[in-house]
Tab-separated table of C-alpha atoms in Angstrom:
chain	number	residue	atom	x	y	z
A	391	UNK	CA	-24.351	-24.551	-53.280
A	392	UNK	CA	-21.625	-24.352	-50.630
A	393	UNK	CA	-18.872	-23.463	-53.147
A	394	UNK	CA	-17.568	-19.974	-53.836
A	395	UNK	CA	-16.631	-18.622	-57.246
A	396	UNK	CA	-13.006	-19.640	-56.727
A	397	UNK	CA	-14.060	-23.219	-56.236
A	398	UNK	CA	-13.295	-23.443	-52.527
A	399	UNK	CA	-15.864	-24.693	-50.124
A	400	UNK	CA	-16.977	-22.319	-47.389
A	401	UNK	CA	-17.323	-23.824	-43.963
A	402	UNK	CA	-20.055	-22.530	-41.738
A	403	UNK	CA	-18.739	-20.356	-38.902
A	404	UNK	CA	-18.700	-22.211	-35.611
A	405	UNK	CA	-21.466	-21.345	-33.210
A	406	UNK	CA	-20.461	-19.991	-29.826
A	407	UNK	CA	-20.450	-22.737	-27.258
A	408	UNK	CA	-22.688	-21.991	-24.329
A	409	UNK	CA	-21.909	-23.609	-21.022
A	410	UNK	CA	-24.217	-26.399	-20.060
A	411	UNK	CA	-26.308	-26.436	-16.923
A	412	UNK	CA	-23.437	-27.941	-14.914
A	413	UNK	CA	-20.732	-25.731	-16.385
A	414	UNK	CA	-19.550	-22.250	-15.460
A	415	UNK	CA	-17.839	-19.720	-17.687
A	416	UNK	CA	-14.063	-20.011	-17.621
A	417	UNK	CA	-13.695	-16.495	-16.190
A	418	UNK	CA	-16.040	-17.266	-13.244
A	419	UNK	CA	-13.739	-19.535	-11.272
A	420	UNK	CA	-13.187	-19.515	-7.502
A	421	UNK	CA	-10.286	-17.092	-7.794
A	422	UNK	CA	-12.335	-14.680	-9.894
A	423	UNK	CA	-15.248	-14.817	-7.441
A	424	UNK	CA	-12.844	-14.197	-4.558
A	425	UNK	CA	-11.437	-11.157	-6.353
A	426	UNK	CA	-14.922	-9.774	-6.959
A	427	UNK	CA	-15.889	-10.282	-3.318
A	428	UNK	CA	-12.684	-8.560	-2.155
A	429	UNK	CA	-13.308	-5.672	-4.555
A	430	UNK	CA	-16.867	-5.242	-3.270
A	431	UNK	CA	-15.567	-5.296	0.308
A	432	UNK	CA	-12.908	-2.654	-0.460
A	433	UNK	CA	-15.492	-0.434	-2.166
A	434	UNK	CA	-17.934	-0.380	0.743
A	435	UNK	CA	-18.501	3.073	2.247
A	436	UNK	CA	-17.298	2.172	5.742
A	437	UNK	CA	-14.204	0.166	4.735
A	438	UNK	CA	-11.762	3.013	5.419
A	439	UNK	CA	-13.473	3.803	8.731
A	440	UNK	CA	-13.164	0.235	10.017
A	441	UNK	CA	-9.609	-0.176	8.709
A	442	UNK	CA	-8.379	2.961	10.467
A	443	UNK	CA	-10.238	2.286	13.720
A	444	UNK	CA	-9.521	-1.443	13.890
A	445	UNK	CA	-5.970	-1.263	12.548
A	446	UNK	CA	-4.857	1.499	14.911
A	447	UNK	CA	-6.386	-0.213	17.956
A	448	UNK	CA	-4.779	-3.538	17.053
A	449	UNK	CA	-1.364	-1.924	16.539
A	450	UNK	CA	-1.638	-0.082	19.864
A	451	UNK	CA	-2.780	-3.183	21.760
A	452	UNK	CA	-0.067	-5.388	20.294
A	453	UNK	CA	2.422	-2.614	21.008
A	454	UNK	CA	1.435	-2.588	24.683
A	455	UNK	CA	2.000	-6.341	24.860
A	456	UNK	CA	5.408	-6.082	23.208
A	457	UNK	CA	6.443	-3.073	25.335
A	458	UNK	CA	5.713	-5.123	28.462
A	459	UNK	CA	7.678	-8.082	27.123
A	460	UNK	CA	10.627	-6.103	25.743
A	461	UNK	CA	11.082	-3.655	28.636
A	462	UNK	CA	11.135	-5.941	31.666
A	463	UNK	CA	14.882	-6.590	31.656
A	464	UNK	CA	15.623	-2.942	30.906
A	465	UNK	CA	13.521	-1.917	33.910
A	466	UNK	CA	15.286	-4.402	36.187
A	467	UNK	CA	18.668	-3.030	35.076
A	468	UNK	CA	17.530	0.384	36.353
A	469	UNK	CA	16.327	-1.197	39.645
A	470	UNK	CA	12.711	-0.535	38.701
A	471	UNK	CA	9.598	-2.671	38.690
A	472	UNK	CA	9.410	-5.028	35.663
A	473	UNK	CA	6.128	-3.364	34.654
A	474	UNK	CA	7.458	0.199	35.009
A	475	UNK	CA	7.638	1.049	31.300
A	476	UNK	CA	4.420	-0.835	30.566
A	477	UNK	CA	2.476	1.147	33.169
A	478	UNK	CA	3.720	4.445	31.730
A	479	UNK	CA	2.861	3.333	28.204
A	480	UNK	CA	-0.580	2.118	29.293
A	481	UNK	CA	-1.259	5.484	30.954
A	482	UNK	CA	-0.207	7.250	27.741
A	483	UNK	CA	-2.450	4.918	25.726
A	484	UNK	CA	-5.435	5.812	27.917
A	485	UNK	CA	-4.758	9.527	27.431
A	486	UNK	CA	-4.229	8.908	23.724
A	487	UNK	CA	-7.548	7.105	23.458
A	488	UNK	CA	-9.256	10.127	25.009
A	489	UNK	CA	-7.528	12.383	22.481
A	490	UNK	CA	-8.558	10.021	19.679
A	491	UNK	CA	-12.216	10.162	20.705
A	492	UNK	CA	-12.073	13.954	21.071
A	493	UNK	CA	-10.486	14.358	17.626
A	494	UNK	CA	-13.003	11.922	16.151
A	495	UNK	CA	-15.959	13.950	17.488
A	496	UNK	CA	-14.614	17.388	16.572
A	497	UNK	CA	-15.937	19.064	13.410
A	498	UNK	CA	-13.558	19.969	10.618
A	499	UNK	CA	-13.809	23.709	11.266
A	500	UNK	CA	-12.587	23.193	14.841
A	501	UNK	CA	-9.590	21.209	13.588
A	502	UNK	CA	-8.743	24.101	11.320
A	503	UNK	CA	-9.148	26.567	14.176
A	504	UNK	CA	-6.640	24.579	16.274
A	505	UNK	CA	-3.954	24.646	13.556
A	506	UNK	CA	-2.336	27.956	14.524
A	507	UNK	CA	-2.464	27.458	18.332
A	508	UNK	CA	-0.844	24.026	18.027
A	509	UNK	CA	1.855	25.402	15.725
A	510	UNK	CA	2.658	28.353	18.009
A	511	UNK	CA	2.653	26.101	21.089
A	512	UNK	CA	4.978	23.575	19.430
A	513	UNK	CA	7.446	26.273	18.351
A	514	UNK	CA	7.407	27.786	21.850
A	515	UNK	CA	8.106	24.418	23.480
A	516	UNK	CA	10.884	23.617	21.008
A	517	UNK	CA	12.521	26.944	21.864
A	518	UNK	CA	12.260	26.087	25.577
A	519	UNK	CA	14.114	22.831	24.894
A	520	UNK	CA	17.241	24.856	24.099
A	521	UNK	CA	17.032	26.903	27.320
A	522	UNK	CA	19.573	25.667	29.904
A	523	UNK	CA	17.889	24.210	32.940
A	524	UNK	CA	14.652	23.461	31.082
A	525	UNK	CA	15.755	21.284	28.192
A	526	UNK	CA	16.920	17.768	28.901
A	527	UNK	CA	19.304	15.605	26.833
A	528	UNK	CA	18.645	11.902	26.180
A	529	UNK	CA	21.217	9.804	24.304
A	530	UNK	CA	23.028	12.959	23.233
A	531	UNK	CA	19.948	14.676	21.761
A	532	UNK	CA	18.701	17.876	23.434
A	533	UNK	CA	15.001	17.532	22.626
A	534	UNK	CA	13.207	16.827	25.903
A	535	UNK	CA	11.524	18.877	28.632
A	536	UNK	CA	11.294	17.396	32.115
A	537	UNK	CA	7.792	17.583	33.603
A	538	UNK	CA	8.827	16.387	37.030
A	539	UNK	CA	9.310	12.864	38.278
A	540	UNK	CA	9.489	10.200	35.585
A	541	UNK	CA	7.532	12.211	33.016
A	542	UNK	CA	9.202	13.959	30.089
A	543	UNK	CA	7.871	15.685	26.985
A	544	UNK	CA	9.353	15.741	23.478
A	545	UNK	CA	7.885	18.836	21.753
A	546	UNK	CA	9.201	17.847	18.318
A	547	UNK	CA	6.644	15.009	18.216
A	548	UNK	CA	3.858	17.585	18.463
A	549	UNK	CA	5.587	19.559	15.710
A	550	UNK	CA	4.568	16.813	13.264
A	551	UNK	CA	0.895	17.257	14.117
A	552	UNK	CA	1.283	21.046	13.984
A	553	UNK	CA	2.819	20.942	10.500
A	554	UNK	CA	0.046	18.670	9.197
A	555	UNK	CA	-2.832	20.800	10.512
A	556	UNK	CA	-1.297	24.183	9.767
A	557	UNK	CA	-0.001	23.159	6.335
A	558	UNK	CA	-3.364	21.649	5.358
A	559	UNK	CA	-5.247	24.765	6.466
A	560	UNK	CA	-2.793	27.061	4.659
A	561	UNK	CA	-2.959	25.149	1.373
A	562	UNK	CA	-6.750	24.855	1.565
A	563	UNK	CA	-7.184	28.618	2.026
A	564	UNK	CA	-4.784	29.371	-0.814
A	565	UNK	CA	-6.544	26.825	-3.002
A	566	UNK	CA	-9.890	28.534	-2.384
A	567	UNK	CA	-8.336	31.780	-3.643
A	568	UNK	CA	-6.769	29.975	-6.641
A	569	UNK	CA	-3.265	30.981	-5.577
A	570	UNK	CA	-1.632	27.546	-5.756
A	571	UNK	CA	-0.961	27.969	-9.454
A	572	UNK	CA	1.844	30.400	-8.509
A	573	UNK	CA	4.975	28.780	-7.151
A	574	UNK	CA	5.674	31.552	-4.621
A	575	UNK	CA	2.283	31.056	-2.963
A	576	UNK	CA	2.830	27.309	-2.885
A	577	UNK	CA	6.214	27.608	-1.188
A	578	UNK	CA	5.710	30.673	1.033
A	579	UNK	CA	5.197	30.489	3.974
A	580	UNK	CA	4.946	26.674	4.021
A	581	UNK	CA	8.606	25.936	3.295
A	582	UNK	CA	10.095	28.692	5.530
A	583	UNK	CA	7.968	27.631	8.525
A	584	UNK	CA	8.926	23.994	7.948
A	585	UNK	CA	12.591	24.994	7.826
A	586	UNK	CA	12.081	26.868	11.114
A	587	UNK	CA	10.778	23.686	12.726
A	588	UNK	CA	13.616	21.675	11.177
A	589	UNK	CA	16.192	24.148	12.494
A	590	UNK	CA	14.831	23.969	16.040
A	591	UNK	CA	14.836	20.177	15.873
A	592	UNK	CA	18.359	19.968	14.444
A	593	UNK	CA	19.635	22.234	17.227
A	594	UNK	CA	18.954	19.272	19.472
A	595	UNK	CA	20.575	16.814	17.063
A	596	UNK	CA	17.420	14.807	16.280
A	597	UNK	CA	17.807	14.109	12.567
A	598	UNK	CA	15.276	11.253	12.587
A	599	UNK	CA	12.387	13.564	13.491
A	600	UNK	CA	13.670	16.112	10.957
A	601	UNK	CA	13.406	13.463	8.224
A	602	UNK	CA	9.776	12.800	9.153
A	603	UNK	CA	8.925	16.521	8.971
A	604	UNK	CA	10.624	16.711	5.573
A	605	UNK	CA	8.501	13.781	4.379
A	606	UNK	CA	5.341	15.558	5.572
A	607	UNK	CA	6.394	18.694	3.658
A	608	UNK	CA	6.895	16.704	0.460
A	609	UNK	CA	3.550	14.961	0.967
A	610	UNK	CA	1.731	18.287	1.286
A	611	UNK	CA	3.468	19.720	-1.788
A	612	UNK	CA	2.632	16.598	-3.779
A	613	UNK	CA	-1.038	16.773	-2.810
A	614	UNK	CA	-1.116	20.481	-3.651
A	615	UNK	CA	-0.029	19.632	-7.183
A	616	UNK	CA	3.473	21.103	-7.113
A	617	UNK	CA	5.082	20.950	-10.555
A	618	UNK	CA	7.916	18.496	-11.073
A	619	UNK	CA	10.611	21.178	-11.311
A	620	UNK	CA	9.476	22.857	-8.099
A	621	UNK	CA	9.153	19.547	-6.292
A	622	UNK	CA	12.561	18.449	-7.547
A	623	UNK	CA	14.147	21.760	-6.503
A	624	UNK	CA	12.907	21.468	-2.910
A	625	UNK	CA	13.997	17.820	-2.855
A	626	UNK	CA	17.470	18.776	-4.092
A	627	UNK	CA	17.865	21.456	-1.404
A	628	UNK	CA	16.704	19.060	1.320
A	629	UNK	CA	19.015	16.342	0.007
A	630	UNK	CA	22.004	18.709	-0.020
A	631	UNK	CA	21.315	19.844	3.546
A	632	UNK	CA	20.917	16.234	4.654
A	633	UNK	CA	24.223	15.277	3.010
A	634	UNK	CA	26.026	18.128	4.792
A	635	UNK	CA	24.504	17.205	8.154
A	636	UNK	CA	25.483	13.553	7.745
A	637	UNK	CA	28.956	14.301	6.410
A	638	UNK	CA	29.825	16.667	9.271
A	639	UNK	CA	28.711	14.253	12.021
A	640	UNK	CA	30.929	11.245	12.887
A	641	UNK	CA	27.988	9.575	14.644
A	642	UNK	CA	25.767	9.772	11.550
A	643	UNK	CA	28.604	8.627	9.298
A	644	UNK	CA	29.104	5.623	11.580
A	645	UNK	CA	25.403	4.757	11.301
A	646	UNK	CA	25.621	5.002	7.528
A	647	UNK	CA	28.646	2.694	7.528
A	648	UNK	CA	26.630	-0.004	9.358
A	649	UNK	CA	24.365	-0.680	6.374
A	650	UNK	CA	24.673	-4.356	5.383
A	651	UNK	CA	27.415	-4.988	7.931
A	652	UNK	CA	28.236	-8.486	9.195
A	653	UNK	CA	30.378	-7.497	12.185
A	654	UNK	CA	30.190	-4.968	14.983
A	655	UNK	CA	32.857	-2.726	13.430
A	656	UNK	CA	35.489	-0.609	15.194
A	657	UNK	CA	34.488	0.325	18.695
A	658	UNK	CA	31.316	-1.824	18.382
A	659	UNK	CA	29.664	1.022	16.467
A	660	UNK	CA	27.399	-1.440	14.620
A	661	UNK	CA	26.462	-3.432	17.720
A	662	UNK	CA	22.808	-2.369	17.741
A	663	UNK	CA	22.274	-2.890	14.003
A	664	UNK	CA	23.893	-6.331	14.066
A	665	UNK	CA	22.018	-7.595	17.118
A	666	UNK	CA	18.747	-6.383	15.616
A	667	UNK	CA	19.424	-8.726	12.692
A	668	UNK	CA	20.314	-11.513	15.142
A	669	UNK	CA	16.962	-11.065	16.901
A	670	UNK	CA	15.008	-11.275	13.644
A	671	UNK	CA	17.025	-14.246	12.383
A	672	UNK	CA	16.535	-16.291	15.570
A	673	UNK	CA	12.765	-15.874	15.543
A	674	UNK	CA	12.029	-18.239	12.668
A	675	UNK	CA	8.492	-18.434	11.381
A	676	UNK	CA	6.521	-18.499	14.642
A	677	UNK	CA	9.133	-17.088	17.028
A	678	UNK	CA	10.563	-18.310	20.303
A	679	UNK	CA	7.433	-17.395	22.240
A	680	UNK	CA	6.146	-14.270	23.950
A	681	UNK	CA	8.621	-13.198	26.633
A	682	UNK	CA	11.314	-15.667	25.510
A	683	UNK	CA	13.602	-13.184	23.753
A	684	UNK	CA	17.339	-13.570	24.353
A	685	UNK	CA	18.488	-10.294	22.794
A	686	UNK	CA	16.566	-8.158	25.291
A	687	UNK	CA	18.823	-9.495	28.076
A	688	UNK	CA	21.315	-6.674	27.651
A	689	UNK	CA	22.414	-7.567	24.112
A	690	UNK	CA	20.165	-5.261	22.043
A	691	UNK	CA	20.057	-1.560	23.044
A	692	UNK	CA	16.663	0.168	23.091
A	693	UNK	CA	14.640	-3.067	22.788
A	694	UNK	CA	11.347	-1.403	23.776
A	695	UNK	CA	11.696	1.789	21.705
A	696	UNK	CA	13.580	1.995	18.402
A	697	UNK	CA	14.158	-1.777	18.056
A	698	UNK	CA	10.896	-3.177	19.371
A	699	UNK	CA	10.215	-4.588	15.894
A	700	UNK	CA	13.311	-6.790	16.267
A	701	UNK	CA	12.050	-8.193	19.589
A	702	UNK	CA	8.663	-8.778	17.917
A	703	UNK	CA	10.387	-10.815	15.218
A	704	UNK	CA	12.329	-12.819	17.787
A	705	UNK	CA	9.337	-13.646	19.987
A	706	UNK	CA	6.495	-13.804	17.431
A	707	UNK	CA	8.527	-14.746	14.377
A	708	UNK	CA	7.862	-13.938	10.756
A	709	UNK	CA	4.124	-14.359	11.327
A	710	UNK	CA	4.153	-11.598	13.941
A	711	UNK	CA	6.228	-9.153	11.910
A	712	UNK	CA	4.129	-9.728	8.788
A	713	UNK	CA	1.011	-9.081	10.849
A	714	UNK	CA	2.419	-5.734	11.991
A	715	UNK	CA	3.392	-4.855	8.417
A	716	UNK	CA	-0.083	-5.823	7.214
A	717	UNK	CA	-1.751	-3.587	9.796
A	718	UNK	CA	0.392	-0.619	8.790
A	719	UNK	CA	-0.301	-1.326	5.110
A	720	UNK	CA	-4.057	-1.387	5.792
A	721	UNK	CA	-3.790	1.861	7.748
A	722	UNK	CA	-1.863	3.503	4.917
A	723	UNK	CA	-4.331	2.287	2.290
A	724	UNK	CA	-7.274	3.611	4.286
A	725	UNK	CA	-5.607	7.000	4.716
A	726	UNK	CA	-4.924	7.253	0.982
A	727	UNK	CA	-8.521	6.309	0.264
A	728	UNK	CA	-9.853	9.014	2.599
A	729	UNK	CA	-7.593	11.613	0.988
A	730	UNK	CA	-8.549	10.517	-2.515
A	731	UNK	CA	-12.319	10.382	-2.102
A	732	UNK	CA	-12.987	13.642	-0.317
A	733	UNK	CA	-13.980	16.839	-2.079
A	734	UNK	CA	-12.863	19.167	0.719
A	735	UNK	CA	-9.277	20.429	0.235
A	736	UNK	CA	-8.419	20.645	3.959
A	737	UNK	CA	-9.496	17.052	4.538
A	738	UNK	CA	-7.457	15.884	1.535
A	739	UNK	CA	-4.296	17.666	2.670
A	740	UNK	CA	-4.666	16.700	6.339
A	741	UNK	CA	-5.453	13.047	5.612
A	742	UNK	CA	-2.571	12.845	3.155
A	743	UNK	CA	-0.218	14.528	5.621
A	744	UNK	CA	-1.131	12.157	8.464
A	745	UNK	CA	-0.795	9.126	6.182
A	746	UNK	CA	2.611	10.327	4.953
A	747	UNK	CA	3.741	10.907	8.536
A	748	UNK	CA	2.756	7.462	9.853
A	749	UNK	CA	3.855	5.411	6.840
A	750	UNK	CA	7.174	7.258	6.416
A	751	UNK	CA	8.017	6.839	10.089
A	752	UNK	CA	7.088	3.146	9.999
A	753	UNK	CA	9.239	2.590	6.887
A	754	UNK	CA	12.237	4.392	8.434
A	755	UNK	CA	11.987	2.464	11.707
A	756	UNK	CA	11.433	-0.966	10.158
A	757	UNK	CA	14.027	-0.308	7.431
A	758	UNK	CA	16.621	0.471	10.121
A	759	UNK	CA	15.806	-2.731	12.030
A	760	UNK	CA	16.098	-4.773	8.831
A	761	UNK	CA	19.447	-3.176	8.025
A	762	UNK	CA	18.156	-1.516	4.869
A	763	UNK	CA	18.321	2.079	6.179
A	764	UNK	CA	20.573	3.879	8.670
A	765	UNK	CA	19.388	3.923	12.272
A	766	UNK	CA	17.490	7.217	12.603
A	767	UNK	CA	16.270	6.867	16.190
A	768	UNK	CA	12.562	7.210	15.437
A	769	UNK	CA	9.953	5.016	17.174
A	770	UNK	CA	7.507	2.735	15.399
A	771	UNK	CA	4.193	4.675	15.401
A	772	UNK	CA	1.567	3.457	17.904
A	773	UNK	CA	3.837	0.493	18.722
A	774	UNK	CA	7.061	1.603	20.395
A	775	UNK	CA	7.373	2.872	23.939
A	776	UNK	CA	7.049	6.647	24.319
A	777	UNK	CA	4.116	8.752	25.431
A	778	UNK	CA	5.292	11.894	23.621
A	779	UNK	CA	5.120	10.017	20.326
A	780	UNK	CA	1.911	8.142	21.117
A	781	UNK	CA	-0.299	11.103	22.105
A	782	UNK	CA	-0.066	13.216	18.902
A	783	UNK	CA	-0.177	10.084	16.752
A	784	UNK	CA	-3.443	8.922	18.313
A	785	UNK	CA	-4.890	12.417	17.893
A	786	UNK	CA	-3.908	12.188	14.216
A	787	UNK	CA	-5.626	8.790	13.972
A	788	UNK	CA	-8.746	10.423	15.407
A	789	UNK	CA	-8.506	12.965	12.587
A	790	UNK	CA	-8.475	10.186	9.995
A	791	UNK	CA	-11.445	8.469	11.638
A	792	UNK	CA	-13.410	11.732	11.659
A	793	UNK	CA	-12.613	12.299	7.987
A	794	UNK	CA	-13.556	8.701	7.086
A	795	UNK	CA	-16.919	9.048	8.852
A	796	UNK	CA	-17.547	12.391	7.192
A	797	UNK	CA	-17.670	10.968	3.661
A	798	UNK	CA	-21.211	11.293	2.222
A	799	UNK	CA	-21.550	7.556	1.565
A	800	UNK	CA	-20.176	6.708	5.017
A	801	UNK	CA	-22.580	9.146	6.703
A	802	UNK	CA	-25.510	7.579	4.857
A	803	UNK	CA	-24.401	4.054	5.811
A	804	UNK	CA	-23.994	4.993	9.474
A	805	UNK	CA	-27.420	6.684	9.481
A	806	UNK	CA	-29.029	3.564	8.000
A	807	UNK	CA	-27.359	1.357	10.591
A	808	UNK	CA	-28.501	3.618	13.420
A	809	UNK	CA	-32.063	3.563	12.101
A	810	UNK	CA	-31.971	-0.227	11.696
A	811	UNK	CA	-30.612	-0.759	15.205
A	812	UNK	CA	-33.304	1.583	16.587
A	813	UNK	CA	-36.024	-0.442	14.862
A	814	UNK	CA	-34.582	-3.686	16.248
A	815	UNK	CA	-34.532	-2.293	19.780
A	816	UNK	CA	-38.125	-1.071	19.535
A	817	UNK	CA	-39.238	-4.389	18.048
A	818	UNK	CA	-37.443	-6.246	20.840
A	819	UNK	CA	-39.154	-4.162	23.517
A	820	UNK	CA	-42.551	-4.748	21.872
A	821	UNK	CA	-42.001	-8.531	21.726
A	822	UNK	CA	-40.915	-8.544	25.373
A	823	UNK	CA	-44.101	-6.715	26.386
A	824	UNK	CA	-46.229	-9.177	24.400
A	825	UNK	CA	-44.533	-12.168	26.050
A	826	UNK	CA	-45.106	-10.672	29.499
A	827	UNK	CA	-48.743	-10.010	28.706
A	828	UNK	CA	-49.271	-13.621	27.572
A	829	UNK	CA	-47.513	-14.977	30.663
A	830	UNK	CA	-49.947	-13.315	33.082
A	831	UNK	CA	-52.532	-15.618	34.765
A	832	UNK	CA	-56.139	-15.232	33.608
A	833	UNK	CA	-57.352	-13.949	36.985
A	834	UNK	CA	-54.752	-11.206	37.329
A	835	UNK	CA	-56.124	-7.665	37.312
């Protein structure tokens, strides 16, 4: 009965084993449940909003702490109060917070309306930098305007914000007219205006800021869907210009020669790069303690600006530096999510441009401190000392927050929370009135 025609015996197919009441499926382990919970948390409507708001505030707060710790000795060397740089940075952070709130409350159409005024104002100020008697040189770079007293302004920092807003508005308008399929409309006038900004910046010798603007340009072209040949052509031109600028400058060639160095080199040209590595190496896992840095005592130049990440590693250790990296990674992820989920072209380009700006600048700064990239002289966004860099960056963060709140799912979630909190407040007032009524004595009128 169980034999086939060939004489072999057929075995019944095994029945699928079902887990008993005390068993769980093999794919439903603790790790799998943790992954599912993390995925649900990432997919919530307000995840990007909280990541941008919380991450930026944490980076700024930790930056204020590290600016105070890293700048005390530098201030004493200049015969200033130990809290001099901290007080200036705190004042800039307060102004930046106001700008963040303003940008967060502004509608998208107002952001687009501000694109051209900010661009024209930035170009005008960058031209004034080159006027003798108005422009001011710092560390050999002519890119500052003195505002009187201890306050100075670096217009090139506002040029980053101007390029993001103006470029996003330009590409969005051309996309509405279906002109981005033609390479000339994709490049003109975006690339010429960017080259104008780059030329004004390079007149002052600030190649680090020029690299950031180039990264923003590439980010906008990538989001606009530039074909590979066009994208590669612009990249080749920018790379050739960068090679010429580096090759013709002994200072930039010296910075390039300091990559992976183990000594200070001729004339101590690699002193800053080497002592940045010393600061990170001496920090260990948990650091030497807040305020206990040795390198900031005159050994490491610019400890509160370009190399504040090295002082963070020395005082807070690997745990502190990984925390900073994690916050920037969360901020970058949230910006990419906002740009990827929106249906409005301007929001996509602006969010992508801001995310490219902040992440590229963080990578360049941290890469230089780690000895992986040449020292470009750019601050760590939201973290390093410098009000001119902090103000436009916090305005850009306000843009991202506004865009994250403007998503349809996020708007619905915020509306539900507002309604729920309103019901709780009304219920609380009603319960308080009932308790007061019960507490009255029986003879009270």
